[in-house]
Short mmCIF file of C-alpha atoms and ligand atoms in Angstrom, two decimals:
data_model
loop_
_atom_site.label_atom_id
_atom_site.label_comp_id
_atom_site.label_asym_id
_atom_site.label_seq_id
_atom_site.Cartn_x
_atom_site.Cartn_y
_atom_site.Cartn_z
CA MET S 683 -174.84 134.21 39.55
CA TYR S 684 -174.56 130.98 41.44
CA ASP S 685 -171.98 131.54 44.17
CA VAL S 686 -169.07 130.17 42.19
CA VAL S 687 -166.39 131.83 44.28
CA LYS S 688 -167.70 130.61 47.62
CA ASN S 689 -168.21 127.09 46.29
CA LEU S 690 -164.78 126.99 44.71
CA GLU S 691 -163.17 128.05 47.97
CA GLU S 692 -165.11 125.40 49.89
CA VAL S 693 -164.13 122.68 47.46
CA LEU S 694 -160.47 123.71 47.46
CA ALA S 695 -160.43 123.79 51.27
CA SER S 696 -161.86 120.26 51.37
CA LEU S 697 -159.22 118.68 49.13
CA PRO S 698 -156.29 116.84 50.71
CA PRO S 699 -152.85 118.20 49.81
CA GLY S 700 -151.60 117.04 46.43
CA VAL S 701 -155.04 116.64 44.86
CA GLN S 702 -155.53 118.75 41.73
CA LEU S 703 -158.90 120.29 40.97
CA VAL S 704 -160.22 120.21 37.43
CA ALA S 705 -163.20 122.58 37.50
CA ILE S 706 -165.76 121.09 35.12
CA SER S 707 -167.37 124.02 33.35
CA LYS S 708 -169.33 122.25 30.61
CA TYR S 709 -172.70 123.91 29.87
CA HIS S 710 -171.83 126.87 32.08
CA PRO S 711 -171.39 130.39 30.71
CA LYS S 712 -167.99 131.94 30.45
CA GLU S 713 -168.80 134.41 33.26
CA TYR S 714 -168.72 131.47 35.67
CA ILE S 715 -165.30 130.46 34.44
CA GLU S 716 -164.09 134.05 34.72
CA ALA S 717 -165.25 134.17 38.35
CA ALA S 718 -163.25 131.04 39.18
CA TYR S 719 -160.31 132.32 37.12
CA ALA S 720 -160.27 135.55 39.13
CA LYS S 721 -159.76 133.39 42.24
CA GLY S 722 -156.75 131.72 40.67
CA GLN S 723 -158.28 128.58 39.16
CA ARG S 724 -156.50 127.76 35.89
CA LEU S 725 -157.52 124.19 35.21
CA PHE S 726 -160.93 123.58 33.64
CA GLY S 727 -162.62 120.62 31.99
CA GLU S 728 -165.06 120.47 29.10
CA SER S 729 -166.71 117.57 27.35
CA HIS S 730 -167.87 118.96 24.01
CA GLU S 731 -165.44 119.86 21.29
CA GLN S 732 -167.33 122.89 19.91
CA GLU S 733 -168.11 124.36 23.30
CA LEU S 734 -164.49 123.97 24.32
CA ARG S 735 -163.31 125.61 21.11
CA GLN S 736 -165.52 128.67 21.71
CA LYS S 737 -164.46 129.00 25.34
CA HIS S 738 -160.81 128.66 24.39
CA ILE S 739 -161.27 131.57 21.97
CA ASP S 740 -163.18 133.73 24.45
CA LEU S 741 -161.21 133.16 27.64
CA PRO S 742 -157.66 133.85 28.91
CA LYS S 743 -154.94 131.87 27.18
CA ASP S 744 -153.27 130.66 30.35
CA ILE S 745 -156.25 128.46 31.15
CA ARG S 746 -155.35 124.78 30.88
CA TRP S 747 -158.20 122.83 29.33
CA HIS S 748 -158.81 119.16 29.92
CA PHE S 749 -161.07 117.38 27.51
CA ILE S 750 -163.03 114.98 29.69
CA GLY S 751 -165.75 113.71 27.37
CA HIS S 752 -165.92 110.89 24.90
CA LEU S 753 -163.84 112.03 21.93
CA GLN S 754 -164.74 110.81 18.49
CA THR S 755 -161.64 110.00 16.50
CA ASN S 756 -162.51 112.42 13.71
CA LYS S 757 -162.87 115.29 16.21
CA ALA S 758 -159.40 114.96 17.73
CA LYS S 759 -157.90 117.36 15.20
CA TYR S 760 -160.06 120.23 16.45
CA ILE S 761 -158.90 120.17 20.05
CA VAL S 762 -155.33 118.89 19.78
CA PRO S 763 -153.87 122.33 18.89
CA TYR S 764 -154.68 123.83 22.28
CA VAL S 765 -155.95 121.26 24.79
CA SER S 766 -153.65 120.51 27.71
CA MET S 767 -154.88 116.99 28.45
CA ILE S 768 -157.28 114.49 26.90
CA GLU S 769 -158.60 112.47 29.83
CA ALA S 770 -160.78 109.84 28.29
CA VAL S 771 -158.77 107.88 25.75
CA ASP S 772 -160.58 104.60 25.27
CA SER S 773 -159.00 102.97 22.23
CA LEU S 774 -155.71 102.48 20.44
CA LYS S 775 -157.29 104.06 17.39
CA LEU S 776 -158.00 107.29 19.26
CA LEU S 777 -154.50 107.31 20.72
CA GLN S 778 -153.04 106.91 17.21
CA GLU S 779 -155.14 109.76 15.90
CA ILE S 780 -154.21 112.12 18.75
CA ASN S 781 -150.55 111.29 18.12
CA LYS S 782 -150.91 111.98 14.42
CA GLN S 783 -152.71 115.28 14.88
CA ALA S 784 -150.33 116.37 17.63
CA ALA S 785 -147.34 115.69 15.36
CA LYS S 786 -148.90 117.94 12.71
CA VAL S 787 -148.99 120.89 15.09
CA GLY S 788 -145.70 120.07 16.81
CA ARG S 789 -147.19 119.30 20.21
CA THR S 790 -147.06 116.44 22.69
CA ILE S 791 -150.42 115.79 24.28
CA ASP S 792 -150.83 114.38 27.75
CA VAL S 793 -153.54 111.75 27.88
CA LEU S 794 -155.16 109.46 30.40
CA LEU S 795 -156.56 106.03 29.63
CA GLU S 796 -160.20 105.73 30.61
CA LEU S 797 -161.00 102.70 32.71
CA HIS S 798 -164.38 101.10 32.80
CA ILE S 799 -165.04 99.56 36.18
CA ALA S 800 -168.54 100.82 36.95
CA GLN S 801 -171.46 98.43 36.80
CA GLU S 802 -173.42 100.36 34.19
CA ASP S 803 -172.66 99.17 30.70
CA THR S 804 -173.65 102.51 29.19
CA LYS S 805 -170.37 104.14 30.15
CA TYR S 806 -167.34 104.46 27.94
CA GLY S 807 -163.88 103.30 28.81
CA MET S 808 -161.73 100.19 28.62
CA THR S 809 -161.93 97.19 30.91
CA PRO S 810 -158.74 96.46 32.85
CA ASP S 811 -158.02 93.68 30.32
CA GLU S 812 -158.38 96.05 27.39
CA VAL S 813 -156.06 98.57 29.02
CA CYS S 814 -153.43 95.89 29.55
CA ARG S 815 -153.81 94.67 25.98
CA LEU S 816 -153.27 98.19 24.68
CA LEU S 817 -150.15 98.54 26.80
CA ASP S 818 -148.84 95.04 26.01
CA ASP S 819 -149.01 95.88 22.35
CA GLU S 820 -146.02 98.17 22.38
CA GLU S 821 -147.13 100.48 19.62
CA TRP S 822 -147.78 103.35 22.06
CA ARG S 823 -144.10 103.43 22.98
CA GLN S 824 -143.30 104.61 19.45
CA MET S 825 -145.78 107.47 19.62
CA GLU S 826 -143.70 110.56 20.10
CA ASN S 827 -146.52 113.06 20.35
CA VAL S 828 -148.62 111.56 23.11
CA ARG S 829 -147.67 110.89 26.67
CA ILE S 830 -149.76 108.51 28.77
CA CYS S 831 -149.91 110.20 32.18
CA GLY S 832 -152.26 107.95 34.10
CA LEU S 833 -155.80 106.68 34.40
CA MET S 834 -159.25 108.22 34.53
CA MET S 835 -162.48 106.59 35.63
CA MET S 836 -166.03 107.23 36.75
CA ALA S 837 -167.64 105.21 39.52
CA SER S 838 -171.16 103.86 39.23
CA ASN S 839 -173.82 106.50 39.63
CA ILE S 840 -175.39 104.94 42.73
CA ASP S 841 -175.99 105.73 46.41
CA ASP S 842 -174.05 102.75 47.75
CA ARG S 843 -170.90 104.46 48.98
CA GLN S 844 -169.20 101.19 49.79
CA GLN S 845 -169.61 99.99 46.23
CA ILE S 846 -168.25 103.32 44.96
CA ALA S 847 -165.27 102.97 47.30
CA ARG S 848 -164.63 99.44 45.99
CA GLU S 849 -164.57 100.72 42.42
CA PHE S 850 -162.11 103.49 43.23
CA ALA S 851 -159.97 101.01 45.17
CA THR S 852 -159.95 98.71 42.12
CA ALA S 853 -158.80 101.63 39.97
CA ASN S 854 -156.10 102.51 42.45
CA LYS S 855 -154.76 98.98 42.56
CA LEU S 856 -154.76 98.80 38.79
CA PHE S 857 -152.91 102.09 38.60
CA ASN S 858 -150.19 100.71 40.87
CA ASP S 859 -149.92 97.48 38.87
CA ILE S 860 -149.73 99.34 35.56
CA LYS S 861 -147.22 101.81 36.91
CA ALA S 862 -144.98 98.98 38.08
CA LYS S 863 -145.33 96.97 34.88
CA TYR S 864 -145.20 99.61 32.13
CA PHE S 865 -144.15 102.96 33.56
CA LYS S 866 -141.64 102.14 36.23
CA GLY S 867 -139.49 105.20 36.87
CA ASP S 868 -141.56 107.39 34.56
CA GLU S 869 -142.21 110.55 36.57
CA TYR S 870 -145.07 111.62 34.34
CA PHE S 871 -147.24 108.53 34.82
CA ARG S 872 -148.84 109.83 37.98
CA CYS S 873 -152.44 110.99 37.38
CA LYS S 874 -155.31 109.24 39.05
CA SER S 875 -158.36 111.10 37.85
CA TRP S 876 -161.36 109.94 39.84
CA GLY S 877 -163.95 111.72 41.92
CA MET S 878 -166.81 114.07 40.95
CA SER S 879 -169.13 116.33 43.00
CA ASP S 880 -170.94 113.53 44.80
CA ASP S 881 -168.09 111.12 45.40
CA TYR S 882 -164.81 113.02 45.43
CA ASP S 883 -164.39 112.60 49.17
CA ILE S 884 -164.47 108.82 48.69
CA ALA S 885 -162.17 109.11 45.67
CA CYS S 886 -159.58 111.08 47.64
CA ALA S 887 -159.65 108.43 50.37
CA GLU S 888 -159.00 105.85 47.63
CA GLY S 889 -155.91 107.42 46.13
CA SER S 890 -157.23 109.99 43.67
CA ASN S 891 -154.94 112.93 42.97
CA MET S 892 -157.11 114.63 40.34
CA VAL S 893 -160.80 115.35 40.92
CA ARG S 894 -163.25 116.57 38.29
CA ILE S 895 -165.86 118.72 40.00
CA GLY S 896 -168.63 120.60 38.22
CA THR S 897 -171.98 120.86 40.00
CA LYS S 898 -170.55 121.57 43.42
CA ILE S 899 -168.76 124.63 42.08
CA PHE S 900 -170.96 125.92 39.26
CA GLY S 901 -174.39 124.61 40.25
CA PRO S 902 -176.79 122.45 38.26
CA ARG S 903 -176.23 122.33 34.51
CA ILE S 904 -179.00 123.48 32.19
CA TYR S 905 -178.85 121.22 29.16
C1 LIG Y 1052 -169.68 116.25 33.91
C2 LIG Y 1052 -168.53 115.41 34.34
C3 LIG Y 1052 -167.93 115.57 35.60
C4 LIG Y 1052 -168.45 116.52 36.66
O1 LIG Y 1052 -169.61 116.02 37.27
P1 LIG Y 1052 -170.27 116.75 38.54
O2 LIG Y 1052 -171.13 115.70 39.13
O3 LIG Y 1052 -171.03 117.92 38.02
O4 LIG Y 1052 -169.17 117.16 39.45
C5 LIG Y 1052 -166.82 114.80 35.88
N1 LIG Y 1052 -166.31 113.92 34.98
C6 LIG Y 1052 -166.85 113.75 33.78
C7 LIG Y 1052 -166.24 112.77 32.85
C8 LIG Y 1052 -167.98 114.47 33.41
O5 LIG Y 1052 -168.51 114.27 32.20
#
């Protein structure tokens, strides 16, 4: 097995205080998750609804699962009963559906709004304008079964570390603006989910408090 335990310990040691690690286990076998679990890791992220469902069945029930992938509206009902956070909400329609499904099972789901700042236009997420439009339209305030806990974003997949830093800094500024405008005094609006294996050091320097790290812990994914 890839040295999951050693890598996990190295990653944890490298994180500044207050930064939460979401161990991204997509495409990795459950033995890898068990190895990290044995070292105390309880927070894992997956990006495919069926894979997550199987792992949720097979693995300890005190694992908190974050859904980090693009979620199709009609798939929300499958993960809402057990997921602990849905990180990549990118439309009002998806937010409405999560709220509806969560009400059915008597849960309140923590969600993050996914920001699109990166240069690539292939990525999902909302532009800063779209995020503000969603929040200006006050419908979300009536949703009793979702709680918007912060923002999530991915930087451009490039080597230019200065550009990556600029994108994280843009996200951080936007987070502060949104917090002040819409969530002032709301304890729970606090998650800044940015940073992956190759750029989490930059992300932490630019205000991240939740990093999503896969490869650096579990090794390359075999698709
Ligand atoms: C796969 C994935 C990650 C982890 O990427 P690594 O480079 O393996 O650390 C983080 N965030 C999202 C949204 C992902 O899909």
